Coordinates of C-alpha atoms in Angstrom, one line a residue:
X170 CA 95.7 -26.6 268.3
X171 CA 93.9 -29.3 270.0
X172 CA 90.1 -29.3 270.0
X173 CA 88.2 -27.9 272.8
X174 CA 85.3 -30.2 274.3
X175 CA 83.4 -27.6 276.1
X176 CA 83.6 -25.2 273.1
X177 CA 82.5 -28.3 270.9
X178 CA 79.3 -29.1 273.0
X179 CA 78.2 -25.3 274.0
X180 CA 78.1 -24.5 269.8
X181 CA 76.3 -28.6 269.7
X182 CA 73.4 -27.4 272.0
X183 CA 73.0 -23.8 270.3
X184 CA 73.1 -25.5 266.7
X185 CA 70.4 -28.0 268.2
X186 CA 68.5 -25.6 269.7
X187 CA 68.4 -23.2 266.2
X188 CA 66.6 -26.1 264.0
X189 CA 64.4 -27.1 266.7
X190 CA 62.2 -24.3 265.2
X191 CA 61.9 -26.3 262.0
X192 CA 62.0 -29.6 262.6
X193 CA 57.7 -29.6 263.4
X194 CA 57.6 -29.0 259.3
X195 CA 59.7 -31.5 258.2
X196 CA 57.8 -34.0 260.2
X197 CA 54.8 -33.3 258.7
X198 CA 56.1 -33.6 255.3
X199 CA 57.8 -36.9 256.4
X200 CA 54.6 -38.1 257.9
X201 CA 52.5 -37.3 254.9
X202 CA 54.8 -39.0 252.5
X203 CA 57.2 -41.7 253.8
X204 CA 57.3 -41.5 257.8
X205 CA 59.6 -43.9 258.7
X206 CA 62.6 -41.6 256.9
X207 CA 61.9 -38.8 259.2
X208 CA 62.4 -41.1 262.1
X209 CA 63.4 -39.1 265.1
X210 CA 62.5 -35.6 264.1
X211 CA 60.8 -33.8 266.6
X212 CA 61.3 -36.7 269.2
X213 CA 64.1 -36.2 271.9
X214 CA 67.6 -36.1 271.8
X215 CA 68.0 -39.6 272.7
X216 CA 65.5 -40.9 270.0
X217 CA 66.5 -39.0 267.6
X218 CA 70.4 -40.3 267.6
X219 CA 69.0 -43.5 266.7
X220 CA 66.2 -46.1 265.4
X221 CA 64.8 -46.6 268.6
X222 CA 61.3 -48.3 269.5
X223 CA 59.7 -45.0 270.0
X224 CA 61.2 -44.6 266.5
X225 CA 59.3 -47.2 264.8
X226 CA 56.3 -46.5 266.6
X227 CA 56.0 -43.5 265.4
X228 CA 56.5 -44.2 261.7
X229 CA 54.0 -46.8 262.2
X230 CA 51.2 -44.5 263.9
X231 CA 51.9 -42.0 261.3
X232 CA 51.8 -44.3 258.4
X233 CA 48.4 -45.6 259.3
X234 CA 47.2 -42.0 258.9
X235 CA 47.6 -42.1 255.3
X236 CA 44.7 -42.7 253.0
X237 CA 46.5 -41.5 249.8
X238 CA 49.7 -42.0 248.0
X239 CA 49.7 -39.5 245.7
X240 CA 52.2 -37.9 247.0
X241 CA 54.9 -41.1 248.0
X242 CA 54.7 -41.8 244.4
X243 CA 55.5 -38.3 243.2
X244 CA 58.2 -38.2 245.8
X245 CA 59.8 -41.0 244.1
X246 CA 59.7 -40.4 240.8
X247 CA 61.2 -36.5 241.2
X248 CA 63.6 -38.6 243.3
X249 CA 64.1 -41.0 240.2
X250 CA 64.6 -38.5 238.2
X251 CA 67.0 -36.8 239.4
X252 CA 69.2 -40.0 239.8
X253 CA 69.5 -40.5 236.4
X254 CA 69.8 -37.3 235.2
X255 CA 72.8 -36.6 237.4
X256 CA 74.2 -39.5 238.5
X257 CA 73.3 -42.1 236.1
X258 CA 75.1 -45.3 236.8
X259 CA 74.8 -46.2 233.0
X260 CA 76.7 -42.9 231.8
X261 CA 79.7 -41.3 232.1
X262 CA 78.9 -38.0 234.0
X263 CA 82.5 -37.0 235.8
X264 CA 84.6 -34.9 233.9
X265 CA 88.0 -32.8 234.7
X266 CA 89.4 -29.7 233.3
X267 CA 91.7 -27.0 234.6
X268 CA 91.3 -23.8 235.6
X269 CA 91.9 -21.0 233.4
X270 CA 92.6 -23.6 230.5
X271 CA 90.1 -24.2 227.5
X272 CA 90.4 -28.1 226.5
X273 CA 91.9 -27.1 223.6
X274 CA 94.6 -25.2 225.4
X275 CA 95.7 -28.3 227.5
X276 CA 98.4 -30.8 225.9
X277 CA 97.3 -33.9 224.9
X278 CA 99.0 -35.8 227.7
X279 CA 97.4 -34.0 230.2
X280 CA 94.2 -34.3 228.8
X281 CA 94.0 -38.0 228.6
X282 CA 95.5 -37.8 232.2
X283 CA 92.6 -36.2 233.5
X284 CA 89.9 -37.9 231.1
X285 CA 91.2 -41.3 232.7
X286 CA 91.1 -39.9 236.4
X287 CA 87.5 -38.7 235.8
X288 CA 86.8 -42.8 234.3
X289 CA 88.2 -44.2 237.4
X290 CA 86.5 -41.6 239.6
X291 CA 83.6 -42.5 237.9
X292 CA 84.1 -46.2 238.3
X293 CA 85.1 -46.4 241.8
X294 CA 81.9 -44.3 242.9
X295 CA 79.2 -46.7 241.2
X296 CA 81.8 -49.8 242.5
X297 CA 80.8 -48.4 245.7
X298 CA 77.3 -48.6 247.8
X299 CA 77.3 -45.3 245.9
X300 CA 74.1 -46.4 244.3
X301 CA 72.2 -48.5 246.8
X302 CA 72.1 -44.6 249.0
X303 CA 71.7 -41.9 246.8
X304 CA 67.7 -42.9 245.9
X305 CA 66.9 -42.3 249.8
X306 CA 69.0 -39.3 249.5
X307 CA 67.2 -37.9 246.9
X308 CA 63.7 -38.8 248.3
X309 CA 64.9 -37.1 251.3
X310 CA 65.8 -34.1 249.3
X311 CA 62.3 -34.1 248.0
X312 CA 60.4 -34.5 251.4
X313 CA 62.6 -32.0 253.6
X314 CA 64.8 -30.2 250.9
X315 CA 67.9 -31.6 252.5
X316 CA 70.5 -34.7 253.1
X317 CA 73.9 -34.8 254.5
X318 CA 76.1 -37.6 252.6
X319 CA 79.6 -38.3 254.5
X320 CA 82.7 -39.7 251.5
X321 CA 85.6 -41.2 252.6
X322 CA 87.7 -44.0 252.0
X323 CA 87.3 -47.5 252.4
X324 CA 90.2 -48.5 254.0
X325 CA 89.6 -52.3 254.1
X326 CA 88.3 -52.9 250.7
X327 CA 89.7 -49.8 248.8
X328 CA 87.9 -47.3 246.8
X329 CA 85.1 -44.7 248.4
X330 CA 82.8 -45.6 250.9
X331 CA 79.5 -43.2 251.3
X332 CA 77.3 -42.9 254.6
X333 CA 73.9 -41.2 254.6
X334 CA 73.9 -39.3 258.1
X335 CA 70.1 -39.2 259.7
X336 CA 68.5 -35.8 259.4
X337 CA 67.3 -36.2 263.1
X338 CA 70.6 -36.4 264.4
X339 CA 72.7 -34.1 261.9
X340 CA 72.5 -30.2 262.5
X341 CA 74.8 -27.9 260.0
X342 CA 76.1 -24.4 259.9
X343 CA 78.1 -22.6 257.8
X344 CA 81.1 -20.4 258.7
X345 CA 80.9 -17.5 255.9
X346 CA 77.5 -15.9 254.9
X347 CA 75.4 -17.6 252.3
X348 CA 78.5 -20.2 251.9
X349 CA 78.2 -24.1 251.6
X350 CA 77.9 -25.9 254.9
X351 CA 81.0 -27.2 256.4
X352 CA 80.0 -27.0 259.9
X353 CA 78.4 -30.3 261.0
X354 CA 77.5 -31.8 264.3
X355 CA 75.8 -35.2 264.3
X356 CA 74.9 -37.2 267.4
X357 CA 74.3 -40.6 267.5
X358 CA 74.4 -43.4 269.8
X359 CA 76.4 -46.7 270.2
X360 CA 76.3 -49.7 273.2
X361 CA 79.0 -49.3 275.7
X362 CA 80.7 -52.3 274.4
X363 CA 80.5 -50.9 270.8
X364 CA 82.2 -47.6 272.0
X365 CA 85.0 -49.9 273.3
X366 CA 85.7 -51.7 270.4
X367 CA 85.3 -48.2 268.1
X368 CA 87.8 -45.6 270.3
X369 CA 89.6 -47.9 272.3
X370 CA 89.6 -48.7 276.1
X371 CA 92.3 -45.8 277.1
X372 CA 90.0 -43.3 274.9
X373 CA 86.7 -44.0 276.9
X374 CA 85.6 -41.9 280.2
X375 CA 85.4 -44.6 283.4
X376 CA 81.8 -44.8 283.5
X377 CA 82.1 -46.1 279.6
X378 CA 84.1 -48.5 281.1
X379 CA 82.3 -49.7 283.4
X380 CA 79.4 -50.0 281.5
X381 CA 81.2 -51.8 279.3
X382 CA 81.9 -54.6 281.9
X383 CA 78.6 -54.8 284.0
X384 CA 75.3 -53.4 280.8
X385 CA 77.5 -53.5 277.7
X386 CA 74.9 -53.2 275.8
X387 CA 73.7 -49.4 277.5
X388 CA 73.9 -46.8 274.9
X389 CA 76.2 -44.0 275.0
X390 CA 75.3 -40.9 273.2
X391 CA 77.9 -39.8 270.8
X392 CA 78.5 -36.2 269.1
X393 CA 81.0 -35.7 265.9
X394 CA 81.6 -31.8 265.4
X395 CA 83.5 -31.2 261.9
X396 CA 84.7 -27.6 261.4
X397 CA 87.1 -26.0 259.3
X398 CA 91.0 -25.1 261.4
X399 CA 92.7 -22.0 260.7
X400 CA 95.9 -24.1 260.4
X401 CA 96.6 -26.3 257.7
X402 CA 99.2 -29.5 257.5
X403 CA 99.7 -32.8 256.6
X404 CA 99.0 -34.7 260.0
X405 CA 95.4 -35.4 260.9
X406 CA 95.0 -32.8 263.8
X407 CA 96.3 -30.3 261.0
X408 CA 94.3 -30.7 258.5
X409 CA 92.1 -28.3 256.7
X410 CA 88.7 -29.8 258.0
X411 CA 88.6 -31.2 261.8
X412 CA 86.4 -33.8 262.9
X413 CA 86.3 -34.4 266.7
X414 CA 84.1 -37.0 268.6
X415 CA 83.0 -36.6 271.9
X416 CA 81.0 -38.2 274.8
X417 CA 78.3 -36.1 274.7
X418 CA 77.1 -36.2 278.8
X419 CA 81.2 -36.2 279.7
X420 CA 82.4 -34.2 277.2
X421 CA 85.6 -36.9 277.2
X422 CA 87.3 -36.7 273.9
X423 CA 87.3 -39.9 272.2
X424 CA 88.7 -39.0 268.8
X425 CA 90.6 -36.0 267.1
X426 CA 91.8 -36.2 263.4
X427 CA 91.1 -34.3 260.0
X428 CA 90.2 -34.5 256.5
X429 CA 91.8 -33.0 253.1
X430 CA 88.1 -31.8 252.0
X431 CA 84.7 -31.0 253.7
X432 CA 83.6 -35.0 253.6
X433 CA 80.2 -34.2 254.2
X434 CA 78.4 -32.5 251.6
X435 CA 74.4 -31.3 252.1
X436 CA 72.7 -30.3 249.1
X437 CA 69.4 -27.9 249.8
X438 CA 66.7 -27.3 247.9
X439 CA 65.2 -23.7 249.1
X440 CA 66.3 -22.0 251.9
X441 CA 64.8 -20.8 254.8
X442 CA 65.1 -17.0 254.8
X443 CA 68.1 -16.0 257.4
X444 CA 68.5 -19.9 257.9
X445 CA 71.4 -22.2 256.6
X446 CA 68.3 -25.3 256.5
X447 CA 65.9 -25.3 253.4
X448 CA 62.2 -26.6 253.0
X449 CA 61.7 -29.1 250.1
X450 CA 59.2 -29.8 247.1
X451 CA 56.6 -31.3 249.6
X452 CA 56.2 -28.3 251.6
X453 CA 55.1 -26.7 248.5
X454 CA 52.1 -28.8 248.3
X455 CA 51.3 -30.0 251.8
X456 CA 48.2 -27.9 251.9
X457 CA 46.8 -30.1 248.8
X458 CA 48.5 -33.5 250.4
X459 CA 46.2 -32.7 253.7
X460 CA 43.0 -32.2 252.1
X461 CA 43.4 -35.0 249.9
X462 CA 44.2 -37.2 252.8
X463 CA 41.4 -35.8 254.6
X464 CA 39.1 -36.3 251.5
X465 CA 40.0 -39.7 250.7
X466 CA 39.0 -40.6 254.5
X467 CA 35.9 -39.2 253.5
X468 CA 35.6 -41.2 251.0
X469 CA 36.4 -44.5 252.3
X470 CA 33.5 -43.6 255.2
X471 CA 31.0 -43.0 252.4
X472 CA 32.3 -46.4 250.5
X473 CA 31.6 -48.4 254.1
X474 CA 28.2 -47.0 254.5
X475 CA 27.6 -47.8 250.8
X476 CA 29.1 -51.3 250.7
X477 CA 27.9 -52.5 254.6
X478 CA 24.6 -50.0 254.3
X479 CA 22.8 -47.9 257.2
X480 CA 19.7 -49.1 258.9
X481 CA 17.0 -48.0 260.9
X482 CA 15.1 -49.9 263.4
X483 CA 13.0 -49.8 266.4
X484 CA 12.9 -51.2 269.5
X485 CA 9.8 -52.6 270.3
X486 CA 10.3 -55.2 272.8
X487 CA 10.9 -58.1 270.5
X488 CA 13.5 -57.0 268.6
X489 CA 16.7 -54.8 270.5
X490 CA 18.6 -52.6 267.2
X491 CA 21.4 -51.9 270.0
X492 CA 22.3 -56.1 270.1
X493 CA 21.2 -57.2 266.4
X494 CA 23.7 -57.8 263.9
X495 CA 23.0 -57.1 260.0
X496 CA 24.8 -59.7 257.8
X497 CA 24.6 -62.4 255.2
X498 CA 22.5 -65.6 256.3
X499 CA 21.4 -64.1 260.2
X500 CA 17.8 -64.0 261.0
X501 CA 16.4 -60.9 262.6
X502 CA 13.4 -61.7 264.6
X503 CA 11.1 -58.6 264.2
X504 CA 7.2 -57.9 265.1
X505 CA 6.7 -56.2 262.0
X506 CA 9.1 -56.0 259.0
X507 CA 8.7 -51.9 258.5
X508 CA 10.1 -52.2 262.0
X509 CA 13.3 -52.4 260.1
X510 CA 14.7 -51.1 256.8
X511 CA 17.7 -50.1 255.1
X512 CA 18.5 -46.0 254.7
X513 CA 19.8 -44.3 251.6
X514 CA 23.2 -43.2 252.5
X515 CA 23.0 -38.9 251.5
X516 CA 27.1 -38.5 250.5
X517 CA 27.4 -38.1 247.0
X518 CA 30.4 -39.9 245.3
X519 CA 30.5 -37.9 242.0
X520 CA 31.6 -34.7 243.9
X521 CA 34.2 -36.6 246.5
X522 CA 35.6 -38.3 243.5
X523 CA 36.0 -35.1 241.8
X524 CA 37.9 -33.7 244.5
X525 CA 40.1 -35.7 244.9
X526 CA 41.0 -36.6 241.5
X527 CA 41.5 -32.4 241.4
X528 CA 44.0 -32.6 244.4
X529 CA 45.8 -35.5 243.1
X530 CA 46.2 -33.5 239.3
X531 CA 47.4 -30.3 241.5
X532 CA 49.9 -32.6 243.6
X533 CA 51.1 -34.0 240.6
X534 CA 52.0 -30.9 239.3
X535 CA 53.3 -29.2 242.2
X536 CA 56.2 -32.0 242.6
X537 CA 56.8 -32.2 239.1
X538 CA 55.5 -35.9 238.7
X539 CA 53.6 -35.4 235.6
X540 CA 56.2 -34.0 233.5
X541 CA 59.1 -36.6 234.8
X542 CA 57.3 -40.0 234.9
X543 CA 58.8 -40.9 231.3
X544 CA 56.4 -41.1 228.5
X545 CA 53.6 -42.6 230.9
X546 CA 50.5 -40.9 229.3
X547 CA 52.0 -41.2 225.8
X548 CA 54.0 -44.5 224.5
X549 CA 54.2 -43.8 221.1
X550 CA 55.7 -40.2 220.7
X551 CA 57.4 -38.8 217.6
X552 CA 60.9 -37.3 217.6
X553 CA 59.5 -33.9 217.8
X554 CA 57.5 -34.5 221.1
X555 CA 60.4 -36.2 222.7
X556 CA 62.9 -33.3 222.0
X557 CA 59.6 -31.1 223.6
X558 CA 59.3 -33.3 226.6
X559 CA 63.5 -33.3 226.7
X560 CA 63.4 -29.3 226.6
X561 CA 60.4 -29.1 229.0
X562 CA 62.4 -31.6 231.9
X563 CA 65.5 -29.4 231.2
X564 CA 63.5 -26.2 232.0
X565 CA 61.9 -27.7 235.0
X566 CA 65.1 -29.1 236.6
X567 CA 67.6 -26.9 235.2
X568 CA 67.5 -24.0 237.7
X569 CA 67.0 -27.0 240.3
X570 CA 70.1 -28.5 239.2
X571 CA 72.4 -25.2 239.7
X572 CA 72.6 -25.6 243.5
X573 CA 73.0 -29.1 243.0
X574 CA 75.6 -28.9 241.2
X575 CA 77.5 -26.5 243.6
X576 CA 76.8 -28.4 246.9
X577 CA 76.4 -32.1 245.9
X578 CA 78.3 -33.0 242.3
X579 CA 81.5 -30.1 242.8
X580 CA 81.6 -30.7 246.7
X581 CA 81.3 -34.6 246.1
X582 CA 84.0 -35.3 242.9
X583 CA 86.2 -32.6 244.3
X584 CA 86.4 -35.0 247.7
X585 CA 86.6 -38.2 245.4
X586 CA 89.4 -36.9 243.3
X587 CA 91.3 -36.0 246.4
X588 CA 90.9 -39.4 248.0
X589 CA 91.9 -41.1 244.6
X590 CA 94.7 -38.9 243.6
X591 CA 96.3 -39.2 247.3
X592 CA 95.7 -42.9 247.0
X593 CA 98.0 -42.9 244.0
X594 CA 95.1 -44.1 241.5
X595 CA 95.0 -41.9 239.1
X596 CA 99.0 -42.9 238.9
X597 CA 101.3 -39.9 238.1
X598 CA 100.3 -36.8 236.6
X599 CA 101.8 -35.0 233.7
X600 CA 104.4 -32.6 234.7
X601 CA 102.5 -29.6 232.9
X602 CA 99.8 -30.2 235.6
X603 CA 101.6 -29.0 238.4
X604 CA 101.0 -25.9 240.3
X605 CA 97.4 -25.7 238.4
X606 CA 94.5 -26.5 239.6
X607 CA 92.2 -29.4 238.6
X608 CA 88.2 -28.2 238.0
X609 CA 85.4 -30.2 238.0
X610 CA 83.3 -31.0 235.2
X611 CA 79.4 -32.7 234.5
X612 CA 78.7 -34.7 231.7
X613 CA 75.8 -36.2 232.9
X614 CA 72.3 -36.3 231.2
X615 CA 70.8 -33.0 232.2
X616 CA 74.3 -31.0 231.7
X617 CA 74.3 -32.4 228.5
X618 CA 70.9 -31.4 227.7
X619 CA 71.9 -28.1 229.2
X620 CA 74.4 -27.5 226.1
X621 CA 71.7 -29.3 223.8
X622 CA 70.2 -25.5 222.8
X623 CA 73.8 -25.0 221.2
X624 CA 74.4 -28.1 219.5
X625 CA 70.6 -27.0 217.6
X626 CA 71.7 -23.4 217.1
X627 CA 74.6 -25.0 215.1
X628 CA 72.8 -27.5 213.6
X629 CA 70.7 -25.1 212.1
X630 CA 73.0 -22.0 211.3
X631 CA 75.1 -25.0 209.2
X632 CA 72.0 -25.8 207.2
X633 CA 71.2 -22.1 206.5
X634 CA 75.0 -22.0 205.5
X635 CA 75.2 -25.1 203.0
X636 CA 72.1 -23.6 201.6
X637 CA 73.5 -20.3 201.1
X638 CA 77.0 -22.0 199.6
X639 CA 75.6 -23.3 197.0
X640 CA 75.1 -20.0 195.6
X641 CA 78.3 -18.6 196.6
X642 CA 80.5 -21.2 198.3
X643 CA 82.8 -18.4 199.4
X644 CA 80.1 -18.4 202.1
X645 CA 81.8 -21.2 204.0
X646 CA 85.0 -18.8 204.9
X647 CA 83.0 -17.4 207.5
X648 CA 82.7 -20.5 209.7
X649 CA 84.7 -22.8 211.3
X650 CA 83.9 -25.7 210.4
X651 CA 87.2 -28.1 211.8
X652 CA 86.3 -25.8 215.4
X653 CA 82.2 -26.3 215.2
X654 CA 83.4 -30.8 214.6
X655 CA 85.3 -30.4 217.9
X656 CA 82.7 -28.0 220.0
X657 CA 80.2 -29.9 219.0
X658 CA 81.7 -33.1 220.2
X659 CA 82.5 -31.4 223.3
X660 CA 78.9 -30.4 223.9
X661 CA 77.3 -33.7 223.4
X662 CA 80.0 -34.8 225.2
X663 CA 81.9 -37.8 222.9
X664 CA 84.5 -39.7 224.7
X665 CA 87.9 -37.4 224.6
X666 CA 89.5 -40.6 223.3
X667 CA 87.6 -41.0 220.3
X668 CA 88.5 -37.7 218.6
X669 CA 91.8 -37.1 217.2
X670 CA 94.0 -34.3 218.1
X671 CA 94.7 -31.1 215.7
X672 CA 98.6 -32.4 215.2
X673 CA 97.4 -35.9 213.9
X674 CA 94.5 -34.4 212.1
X675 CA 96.6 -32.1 210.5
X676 CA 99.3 -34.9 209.6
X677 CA 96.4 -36.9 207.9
X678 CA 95.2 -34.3 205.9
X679 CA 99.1 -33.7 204.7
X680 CA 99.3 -37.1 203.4
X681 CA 95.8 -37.3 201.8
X682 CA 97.5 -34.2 199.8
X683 CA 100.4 -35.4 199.4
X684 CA 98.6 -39.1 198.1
X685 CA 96.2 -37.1 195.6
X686 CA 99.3 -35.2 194.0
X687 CA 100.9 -38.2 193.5
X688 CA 97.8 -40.1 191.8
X689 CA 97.0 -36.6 189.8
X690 CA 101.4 -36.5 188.5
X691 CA 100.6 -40.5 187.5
X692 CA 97.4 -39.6 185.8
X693 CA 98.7 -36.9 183.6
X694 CA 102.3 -38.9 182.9
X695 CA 100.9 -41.9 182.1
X696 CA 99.3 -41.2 178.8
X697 CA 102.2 -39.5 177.8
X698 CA 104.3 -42.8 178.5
X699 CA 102.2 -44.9 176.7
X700 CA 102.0 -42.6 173.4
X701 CA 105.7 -42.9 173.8
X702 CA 105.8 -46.2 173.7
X703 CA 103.4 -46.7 171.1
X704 CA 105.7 -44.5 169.0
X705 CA 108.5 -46.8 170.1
X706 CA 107.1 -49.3 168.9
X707 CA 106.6 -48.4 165.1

């Protein structure tokens, strides 16, 4: 079913017209932290499809508001921190499974089948410009509690590509209550002569044309809707996901095709009650980010009195206060010298710095800053305060990372598997893989720590039980220990290809028996041969 434009724009002006409501709060979280990455909230249509001059104006006028940054620097370490304990570039942290299937339930073939696909996965993403994006994503996650991320593949170079979509210009719905997004409009803007070159001369309207040949360089506001279809297929106006760009004042069609997946995933942070947008960290501590921007201008006022000084003088017909100018080497011509003399500024610096070293502590805390800057107070820590500060960062971003998990990691490798597998680069799959279903897997630093509370409850159940066998060894029948080796592999998640499977485990253990029966048969014949042969011999 071919897309309809005026449908398309009529839902692009009520989605843009819903958020408007919210977009006054992110700005002021943007403009109290980093401005210039809220650029084009709150400004119009037009400026907020691109990075215009009113644009960087803005950022600039907002940016020489702030007196603090407190709260930039928290902002990027929560953002920092949850880089590397999701996606850590350094660490395996893609992992498949099947559905319905325990690891141990899934033939070996398979299983290194899908421990290779999640390597490549793995690979191609960080081969990408994967890393050099998902920091601002993350600090935008922090500041507005939000950031759409668009996936596909590169099809010059090969391997994924990965776009970070402005929040100005992206609005999101999503089609079943409570459900992830996958309703997306974004609107941007490209020069006449760009929009050319992108859909194609025969694809423009006439006026793009036109402008084109006389102002190539006048913009042309864009919209991309993607939606779900109710039909499914293999060609591109079929697919599962549509994605349909549009001249936004013409409503001319300039583009219809499809994806496999949703290639847009948006991770929230909190959501707005009866809204599909979210609020972030920094909205939970604006209030203390204002008054300590507020206070630290305070301050600074009571440093320049201090440092320059405050005078009083009067004007006594030789000397004119409103023309004089205090500073090093000037003379000040004056009738009499108590005609001028410094005042004693009345601010008191104790209490201001006080204040604000009490707003910075709260800030710090709010946005998590002082638990995840790594070991900053404390260099030297033993292992015991480690595994504390460990279990404490796990607390703090563990019910964090649930949603993440659902709308950024699943949504994310689920479209990066499909892209690789359809590209043929996981090469072919076993045959006891078809008809199931592949499931997604983290490995990652915080899963891992995650599973960390079993691998100690083991840990120290096994040291209770070794205790307790050496009084009655028959103890050890009640555990499992060849299944606790392998779990607890599992959990602190050892390379699949380093631990052998139960058949050659099992084969190994035969021949050890075997080995040891033969050296025990030699041992006991062998002294009987050579008393034999002793007797032989007299």
């Amino acid at each position: 079913m071919a897309a309809d434009p005026a449908a398309i724009m009529r839902r692009h002006s009520a989605l843009v017209s819903k958020r408007s409501t919210i977009e006054q709060t992110w700005r002021e979280c943007f403009d109290h932290t980093y401005p210039v990455l809220g650029s084009g909230l709150s400004l119009t249509a037009a400026a907020a499809s691109g990075a215009g001059q009113s644009n960087a104006g803005y950022a600039k006028g907002a940016a020489a508001k702030l007196y603090d940054s407190t709260a930039k620097d928290c902002v990027r370490i929560q953002a920092s921190a949850f880089v590397s304990a999701m996606v850590p570039g350094s660490s395996l942290w893609v992992g498949y499974g099947v559905e319905g299937y325990k690891d141990d339930d899934i033939p070996d073939d398979a299983r290194l089948w899908l421990d290779d696909a999640a390597q490549l996965t793995w690979e191609n993403i960080h081969l990408s410009n994967f890393d050099g994006l998902i920091l601002e994503c993350m600090m935008n996650k922090a500041i507005a509690g939000w950031f759409p991320l668009f996936i596909d593949e590169d099809t010059e170079l090969g391997g994924y590509t990965f776009e970070q979509w402005p929040l100005a210009g992206t609005y999101i719905a999503a089609s079943r209550p409570g459900g992830v997004i996958d309703i997306a409009h974004r609107e941007f803007t490209l020069t006449a002569e760009q929009c050319v070159n992108e859909y194609g001369e025969n694809m423009v309207s006439e006026g793009v044309r036109a402008k084109a040949s006389k102002t190539p360089d006048a913009e042309v506001a864009i919209v991309q809707a993607l939606y779900p279809r109710n039909s499914t297929g293999m060609m591109a106006k079929n697919m599962p996901i549509a994605s349909c760009h549009l001249e936004r004042d013409t409503k001319q069609i300039l583009r219809e095709s499809g994806y496999h997946e949703m290639p847009l995933v948006v991770p929230r942070w909190m959501l707005i009650p009866d809204s599909c947008y979210p609020f972030g960290p920094v909205y939970d501590a604006l209030d203390d980010i204002k008054t300590l921007n507020e206070a630290k201008k305070f301050s600074l006022q009571n440093m320049d009195l201090a440092v320059s000084g405050m005078w009083a003088a009067v004007d006594d017909g030789v000397m004119n206060p409103r023309s004089i100018t205090v500073g090093a080497r000037k003379v000040i011509v004056v009738n009499d010298t108590e005609n001028i003399k410094a005042l004693t500024p009345g601010g008191k610096f104790e209490l201001g710095a006080i204040v604000i070293e009490d707003l910075q502590r709260s800030i710090r805390k709010v946005l998590m800053a002082d638990q995840l800057e790594p070991y900053a107070k404390n260099a030297e820590m033993t292992a015991t305060e480690v595994q504390v500060r460990v279990e404490l960062i796990r607390q703090l971003l563990g019910p964090l990372y649930s949603r993440m998990q659902s709308e950024f990691l699943q949504a994310m490798i689920k479209r990066c598997f499909g892209i690789g597998y359809r590209a043929g680069v996981f090469g072919q799959p076993p045959d006891w893989l078809d008809q199931k279903s592949v499931a997604v897997r983290y490995t990652g630093p915080l899963a891992r720590s995650q599973k960390l509370a079993d691998v100690a409850a083991m840990d120290r159940y096994e040291t209770t039980l070794m205790q307790e066998a050496q009084l009655d060894p028959t103890v050890l029948d009640n555990y499992k220990l060849d299944d606790a080796v392998r779990r607890r592999a599992d959990l602190l998640g050892v390379p699949g290809d380093l631990m052998r499977d139960e058949d050659e485990r099992d084969t190994m253990r035969e021949d050890r028996k075997q080995s040891q029966a033969q050296q025990q048969a030699a041992a006991v014949v062998a002294p009987a041969l050579q008393k034999g042969l002793e007797g032989a011999m007299q």
